[in-house]
Coordinates of C-alpha atoms and ligand atoms in Angstrom, one line a residue:
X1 CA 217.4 36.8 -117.9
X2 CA 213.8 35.6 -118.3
X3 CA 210.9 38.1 -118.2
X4 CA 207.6 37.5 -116.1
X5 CA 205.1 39.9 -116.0
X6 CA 202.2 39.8 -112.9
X7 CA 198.7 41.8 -113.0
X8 CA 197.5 41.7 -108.9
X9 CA 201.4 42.0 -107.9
X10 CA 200.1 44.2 -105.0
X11 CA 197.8 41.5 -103.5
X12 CA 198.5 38.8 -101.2
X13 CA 199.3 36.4 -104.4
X14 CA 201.1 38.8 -106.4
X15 CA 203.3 39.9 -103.3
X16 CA 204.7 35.9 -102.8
X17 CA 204.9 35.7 -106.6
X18 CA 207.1 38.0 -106.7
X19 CA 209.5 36.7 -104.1
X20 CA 209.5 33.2 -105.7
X21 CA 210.0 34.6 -109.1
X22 CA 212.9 37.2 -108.1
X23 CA 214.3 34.6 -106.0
X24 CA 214.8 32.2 -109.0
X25 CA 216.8 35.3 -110.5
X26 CA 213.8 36.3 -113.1
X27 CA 213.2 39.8 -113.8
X28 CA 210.0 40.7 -113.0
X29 CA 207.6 43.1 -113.6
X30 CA 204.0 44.0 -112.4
X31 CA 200.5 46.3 -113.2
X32 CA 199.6 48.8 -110.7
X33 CA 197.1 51.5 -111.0
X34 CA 197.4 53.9 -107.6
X35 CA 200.0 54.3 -105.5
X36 CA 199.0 52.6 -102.1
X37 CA 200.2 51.0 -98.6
X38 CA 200.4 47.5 -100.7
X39 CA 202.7 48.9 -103.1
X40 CA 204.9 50.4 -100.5
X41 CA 205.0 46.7 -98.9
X42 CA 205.8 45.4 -102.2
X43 CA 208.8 47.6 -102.9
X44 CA 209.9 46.8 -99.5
X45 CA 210.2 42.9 -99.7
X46 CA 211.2 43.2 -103.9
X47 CA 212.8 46.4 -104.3
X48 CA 214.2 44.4 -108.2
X49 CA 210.3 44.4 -109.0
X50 CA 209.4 47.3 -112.1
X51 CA 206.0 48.6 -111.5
X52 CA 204.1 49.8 -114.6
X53 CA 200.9 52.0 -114.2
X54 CA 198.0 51.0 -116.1
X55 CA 194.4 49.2 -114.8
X56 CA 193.4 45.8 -116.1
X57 CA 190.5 46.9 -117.9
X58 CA 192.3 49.5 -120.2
X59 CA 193.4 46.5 -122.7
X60 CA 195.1 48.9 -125.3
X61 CA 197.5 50.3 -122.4
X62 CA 198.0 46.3 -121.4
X63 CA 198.9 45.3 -124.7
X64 CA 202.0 48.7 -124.6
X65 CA 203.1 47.3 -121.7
X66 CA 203.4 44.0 -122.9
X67 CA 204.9 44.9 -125.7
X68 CA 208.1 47.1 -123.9
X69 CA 208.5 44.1 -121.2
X70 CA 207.7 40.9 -123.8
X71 CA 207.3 38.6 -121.1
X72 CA 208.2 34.5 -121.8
X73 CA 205.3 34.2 -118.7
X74 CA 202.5 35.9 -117.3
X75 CA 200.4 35.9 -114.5
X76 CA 197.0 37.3 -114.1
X77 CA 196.4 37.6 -110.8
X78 CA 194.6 41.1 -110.8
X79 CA 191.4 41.6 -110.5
X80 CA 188.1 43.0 -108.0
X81 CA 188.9 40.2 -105.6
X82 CA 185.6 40.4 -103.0
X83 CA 182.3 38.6 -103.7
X84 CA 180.4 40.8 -101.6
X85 CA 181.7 44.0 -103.0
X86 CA 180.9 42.4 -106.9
X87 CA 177.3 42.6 -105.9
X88 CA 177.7 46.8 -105.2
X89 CA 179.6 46.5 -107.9
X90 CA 178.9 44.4 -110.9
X91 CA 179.4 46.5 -114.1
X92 CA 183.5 46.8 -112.2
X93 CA 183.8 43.7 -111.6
X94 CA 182.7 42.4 -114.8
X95 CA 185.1 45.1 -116.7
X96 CA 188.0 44.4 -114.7
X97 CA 187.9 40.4 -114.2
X98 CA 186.1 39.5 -117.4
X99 CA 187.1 42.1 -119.7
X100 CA 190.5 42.7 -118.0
X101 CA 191.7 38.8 -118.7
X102 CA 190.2 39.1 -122.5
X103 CA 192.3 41.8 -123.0
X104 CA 195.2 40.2 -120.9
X105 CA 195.0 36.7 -123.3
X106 CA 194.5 38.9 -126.4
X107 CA 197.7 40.8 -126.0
X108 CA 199.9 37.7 -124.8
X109 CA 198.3 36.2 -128.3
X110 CA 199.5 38.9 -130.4
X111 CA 202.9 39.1 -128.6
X112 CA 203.4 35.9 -129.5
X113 CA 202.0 35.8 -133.1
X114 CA 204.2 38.7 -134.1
X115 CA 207.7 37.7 -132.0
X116 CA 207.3 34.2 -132.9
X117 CA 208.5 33.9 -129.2
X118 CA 206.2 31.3 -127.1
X119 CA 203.8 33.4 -124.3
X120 CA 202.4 31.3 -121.4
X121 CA 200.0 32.5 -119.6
X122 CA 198.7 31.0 -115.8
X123 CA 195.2 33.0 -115.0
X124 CA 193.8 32.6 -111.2
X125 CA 190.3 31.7 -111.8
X126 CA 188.2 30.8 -108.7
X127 CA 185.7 28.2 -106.6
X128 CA 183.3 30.5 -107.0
X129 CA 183.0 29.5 -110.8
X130 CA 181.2 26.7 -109.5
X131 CA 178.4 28.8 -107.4
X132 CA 176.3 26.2 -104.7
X133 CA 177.8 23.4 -106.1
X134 CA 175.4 20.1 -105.9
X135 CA 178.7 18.1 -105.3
X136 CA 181.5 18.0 -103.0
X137 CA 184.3 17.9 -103.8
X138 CA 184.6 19.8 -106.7
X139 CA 187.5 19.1 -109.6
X140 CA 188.0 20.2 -113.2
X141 CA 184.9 18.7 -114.7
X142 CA 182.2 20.0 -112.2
X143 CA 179.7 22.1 -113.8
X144 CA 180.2 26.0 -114.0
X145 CA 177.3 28.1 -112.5
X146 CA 178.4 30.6 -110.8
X147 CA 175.9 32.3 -108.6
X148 CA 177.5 35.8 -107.5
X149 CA 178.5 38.9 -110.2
X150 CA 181.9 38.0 -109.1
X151 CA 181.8 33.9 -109.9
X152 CA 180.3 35.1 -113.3
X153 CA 183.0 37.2 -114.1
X154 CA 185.5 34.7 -113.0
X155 CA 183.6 31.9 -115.0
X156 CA 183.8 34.3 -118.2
X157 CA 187.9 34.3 -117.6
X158 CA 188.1 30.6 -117.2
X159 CA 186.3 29.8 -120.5
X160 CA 188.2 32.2 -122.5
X161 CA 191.6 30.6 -121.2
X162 CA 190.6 28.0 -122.8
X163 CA 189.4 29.8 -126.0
X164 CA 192.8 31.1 -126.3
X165 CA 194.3 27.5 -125.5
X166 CA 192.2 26.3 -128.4
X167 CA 193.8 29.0 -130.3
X168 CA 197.6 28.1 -130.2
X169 CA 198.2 29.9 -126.7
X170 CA 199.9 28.1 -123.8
X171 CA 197.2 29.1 -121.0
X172 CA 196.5 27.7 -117.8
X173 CA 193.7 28.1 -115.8
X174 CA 193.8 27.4 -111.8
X175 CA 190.8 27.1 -109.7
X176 CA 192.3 28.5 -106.7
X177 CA 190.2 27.8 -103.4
X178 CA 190.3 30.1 -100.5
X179 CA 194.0 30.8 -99.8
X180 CA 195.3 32.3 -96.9
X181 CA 198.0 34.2 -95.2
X182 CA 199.3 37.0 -92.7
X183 CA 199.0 39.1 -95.7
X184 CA 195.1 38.7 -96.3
X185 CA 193.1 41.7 -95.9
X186 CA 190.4 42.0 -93.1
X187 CA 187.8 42.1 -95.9
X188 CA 188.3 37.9 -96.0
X189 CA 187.1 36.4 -92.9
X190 CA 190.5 34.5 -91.6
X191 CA 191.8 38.2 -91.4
X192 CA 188.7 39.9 -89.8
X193 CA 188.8 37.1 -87.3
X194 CA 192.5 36.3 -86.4
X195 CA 192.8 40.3 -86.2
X196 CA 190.0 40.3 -83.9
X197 CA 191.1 37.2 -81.7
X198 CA 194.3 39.1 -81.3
X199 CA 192.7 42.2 -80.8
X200 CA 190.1 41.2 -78.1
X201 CA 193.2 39.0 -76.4
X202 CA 194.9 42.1 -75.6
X203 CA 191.9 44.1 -74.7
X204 CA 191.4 46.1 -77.4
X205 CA 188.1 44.8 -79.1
X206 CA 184.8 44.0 -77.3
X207 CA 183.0 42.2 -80.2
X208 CA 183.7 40.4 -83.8
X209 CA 180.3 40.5 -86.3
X210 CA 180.2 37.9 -88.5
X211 CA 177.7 36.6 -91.2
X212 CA 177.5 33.1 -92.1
X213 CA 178.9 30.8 -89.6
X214 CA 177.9 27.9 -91.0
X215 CA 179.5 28.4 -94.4
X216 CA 182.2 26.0 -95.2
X217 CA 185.8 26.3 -96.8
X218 CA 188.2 24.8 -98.0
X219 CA 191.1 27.2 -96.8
X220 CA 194.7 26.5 -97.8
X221 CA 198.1 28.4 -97.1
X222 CA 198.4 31.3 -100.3
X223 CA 202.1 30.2 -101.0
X224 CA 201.3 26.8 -102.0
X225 CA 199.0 28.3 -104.5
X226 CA 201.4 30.7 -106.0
X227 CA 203.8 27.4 -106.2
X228 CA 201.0 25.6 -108.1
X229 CA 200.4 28.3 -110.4
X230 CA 204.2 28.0 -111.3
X231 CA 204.0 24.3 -111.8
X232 CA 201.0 25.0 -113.9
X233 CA 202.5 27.5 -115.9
X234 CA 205.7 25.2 -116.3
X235 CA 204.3 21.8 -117.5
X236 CA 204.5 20.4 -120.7
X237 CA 201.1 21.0 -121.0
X238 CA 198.6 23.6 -120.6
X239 CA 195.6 22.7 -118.5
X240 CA 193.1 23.8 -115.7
X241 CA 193.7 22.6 -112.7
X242 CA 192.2 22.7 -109.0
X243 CA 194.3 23.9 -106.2
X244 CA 192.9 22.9 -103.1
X245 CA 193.3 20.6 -99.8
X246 CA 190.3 18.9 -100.3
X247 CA 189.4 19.3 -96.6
X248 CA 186.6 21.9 -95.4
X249 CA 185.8 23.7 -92.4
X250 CA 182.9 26.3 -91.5
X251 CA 183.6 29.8 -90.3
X252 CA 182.6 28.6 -86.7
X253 CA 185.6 26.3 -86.8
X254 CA 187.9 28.6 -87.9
X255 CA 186.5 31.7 -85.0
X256 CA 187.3 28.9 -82.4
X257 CA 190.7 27.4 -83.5
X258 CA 191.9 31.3 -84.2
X259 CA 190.3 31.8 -80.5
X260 CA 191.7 28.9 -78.8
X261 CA 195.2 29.5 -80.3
X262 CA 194.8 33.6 -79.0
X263 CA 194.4 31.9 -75.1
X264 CA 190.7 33.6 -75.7
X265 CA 188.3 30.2 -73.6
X266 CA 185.2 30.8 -74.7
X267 CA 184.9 32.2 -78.2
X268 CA 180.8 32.8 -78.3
X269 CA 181.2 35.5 -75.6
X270 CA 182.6 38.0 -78.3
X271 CA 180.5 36.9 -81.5
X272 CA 177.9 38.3 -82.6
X273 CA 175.7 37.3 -86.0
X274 CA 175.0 40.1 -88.8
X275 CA 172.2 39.5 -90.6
X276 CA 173.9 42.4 -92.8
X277 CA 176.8 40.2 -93.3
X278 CA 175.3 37.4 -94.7
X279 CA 175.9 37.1 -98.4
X280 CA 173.5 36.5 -101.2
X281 CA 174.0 33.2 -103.4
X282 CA 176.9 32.3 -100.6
X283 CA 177.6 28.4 -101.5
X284 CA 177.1 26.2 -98.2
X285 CA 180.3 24.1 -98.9
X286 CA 183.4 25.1 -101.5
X287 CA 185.7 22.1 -101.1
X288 CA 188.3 20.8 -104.0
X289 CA 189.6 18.1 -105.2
X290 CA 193.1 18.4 -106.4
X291 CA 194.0 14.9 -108.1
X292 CA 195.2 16.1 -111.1
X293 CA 197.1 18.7 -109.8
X294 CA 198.9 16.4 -107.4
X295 CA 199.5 13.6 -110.2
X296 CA 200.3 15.9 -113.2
X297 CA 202.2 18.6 -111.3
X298 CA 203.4 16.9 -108.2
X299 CA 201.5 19.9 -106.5
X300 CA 200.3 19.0 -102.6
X301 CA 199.5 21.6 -99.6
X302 CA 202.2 22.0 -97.4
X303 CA 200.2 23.5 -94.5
X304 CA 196.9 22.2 -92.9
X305 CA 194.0 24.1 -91.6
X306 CA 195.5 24.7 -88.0
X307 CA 199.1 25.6 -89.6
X308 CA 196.9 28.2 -91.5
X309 CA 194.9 29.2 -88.4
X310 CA 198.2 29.8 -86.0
X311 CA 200.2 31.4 -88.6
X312 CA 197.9 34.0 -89.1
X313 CA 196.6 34.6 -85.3
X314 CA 200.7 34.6 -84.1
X315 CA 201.4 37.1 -86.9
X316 CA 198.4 39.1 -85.4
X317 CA 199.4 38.8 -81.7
X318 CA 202.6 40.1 -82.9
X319 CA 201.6 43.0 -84.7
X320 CA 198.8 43.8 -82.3
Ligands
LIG401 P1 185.6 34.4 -100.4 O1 185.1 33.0 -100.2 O2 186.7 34.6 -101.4 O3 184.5 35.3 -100.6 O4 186.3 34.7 -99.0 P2 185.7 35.4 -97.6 O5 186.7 35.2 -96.6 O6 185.3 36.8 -97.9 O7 184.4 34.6 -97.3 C1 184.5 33.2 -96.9 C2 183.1 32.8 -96.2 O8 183.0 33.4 -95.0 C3 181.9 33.1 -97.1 O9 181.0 32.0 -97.0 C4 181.3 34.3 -96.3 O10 179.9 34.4 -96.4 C5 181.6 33.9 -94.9 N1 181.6 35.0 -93.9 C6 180.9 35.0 -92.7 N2 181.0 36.1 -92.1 C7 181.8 36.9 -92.9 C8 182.3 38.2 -92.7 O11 182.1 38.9 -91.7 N3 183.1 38.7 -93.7 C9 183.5 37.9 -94.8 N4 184.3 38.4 -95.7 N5 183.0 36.7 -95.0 C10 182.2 36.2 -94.0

């Protein structure tokens, strides 16, 4: 049986990983530091998954686990995953995104140096590597400057993959733009606002704050992006690639498709702007192109924006 181990399993990534990867009959097995309503979920939808305890940024405790479960792939998927909270916060999120994948890509290295078995590793860096870009769209080759503690840390990843690439390790490194899902948490926007569309459709919110309406995304469906790391992980040969649909929208489209789709008429009615909510160094467009992806890995979105948008708001109405 073959042997992947996932850092983030408890996150919206981690969680379809997980199903894909168990489906295909691989044992799998995944870094958890606190017992919480995610890893409940988790156990729920992939009772075969083995939970180990132990926090990215504790690299000696990483490389034990690694060494007991001596994974053939790896996934590193964990991390502190908001931009806003990175600028409370950026001693954390450096430790955990920046440190945690050095220590990650060290210890699949030494696995593999001492087992003589081959290690791949797929790491999830991020859009926000590329800070305000100057360009749009954005692929492999776009300059790196990122403007947030949290597009710093994930910039400091990203290089190393390919440190450790140059170094004899099979690593991958995809540039994941915004991905979405039922299974987002309200701290992203899609969530805060197709929970409050469903909300405020069956009377039980008066008003949705927002920040930046303006700000544009390119937001994909977060299973295609767990089926691109796979590809990524799987090819021939290890490179970075960008996941992305290569189409953006601002967060004003996205209130009044998630509104429209909720039977809510007139969306502005229940909006209000937060000067509080507006982020520091937030880019005006994030939008990727995904050429090589597509021609080297065969990889394309399966869902476009308004799949994402009603997926997400039915789920809500559901639940709500
Ligand atoms: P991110 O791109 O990974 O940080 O994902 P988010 O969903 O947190 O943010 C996407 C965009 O929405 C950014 O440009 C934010 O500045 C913008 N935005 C506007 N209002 C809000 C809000 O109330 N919450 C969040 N999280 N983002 C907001």
């Amino acid at each position: 049986m073959q042997t992947a181990f996932v850092t983030g399993i408890t996150g919206q990534d981690g969680g379809y990983l997980a199903e894909r990867l168990v489906g295909e009959g691989w044992q799998v097995h995944g870094l958890v530091h606190s017992p919480d309503h995610a890893r409940a979920e988790l156990m729920e939808r992939t009772p075969e998954v083995v939970l180990h305890e132990g926090d990215l940024g504790d690299a000696s405790r990483l490389s034990a686990v690694l060494d007991e479960v001596r994974p053939s792939e790896i996934y590193n998927l964990g991390g502190i995953s908001s931009v806003a909270l990175s600028w409370q916060a950026p001693v954390l999120t450096a430790a955990v995104n920046g440190l945690g994948a050095a220590g990650l890509l060290e210890a699949a290295w030494s696995l593999q140096e001492r087992h003589g078995a081959q290690v791949r590793v797929a790491h999830a860096s991020s859009a926000e590597i590329f800070g305000a870009p100057a360009v749009s769209p954005q692929d492999e080759n776009t300059p790196i400057r990122p403007h947030t503690p949290y597009g710093a840390s994930k910039a400091f990843a990203h290089h190393l993959v390919d440190v450790y690439r140059r170094r004899g390790l099979f690593a991958t490194a995809c540039i994941l733009y915004n991905h979405e899902s039922p299974r987002r948490p309200e701290t992203f926007v899609t969530r805060k606002i197709t929970l409050a569309a469903a909300r405020i459709a069956h009377g039980a919110q008066q008003t949705l704050a927002l920040g930046n309406l303006d700000a544009r995304r390119d937001w994909g469906w977060a299973p295609d992006y767990v089926d691109g790391l796979i590809r990524a992980i799987r090819h021939d040969e290890a490179q970075d690639y960008v996941l992305a649909t290569g189409i953006s929208h601002s967060v004003r489209d996205f209130v009044e498709a998630a509104f429209t789709h909720a039977g809510i008429a007139d969306w502005t009615q229940w909006v209000e702007v937060e000067a509080a909510l507006t982020r520091l160094g937030d880019a005006v467009e994030q939008r990727g192109d995904a050429t090589r992806a597509g021609a080297m890995l065969g990889w394309t979105p399966s869902a476009s924006f308004e799949d994402v948008v009603h997926r997400m708001v039915d789920a809500d109405l559901a639940r709500v």
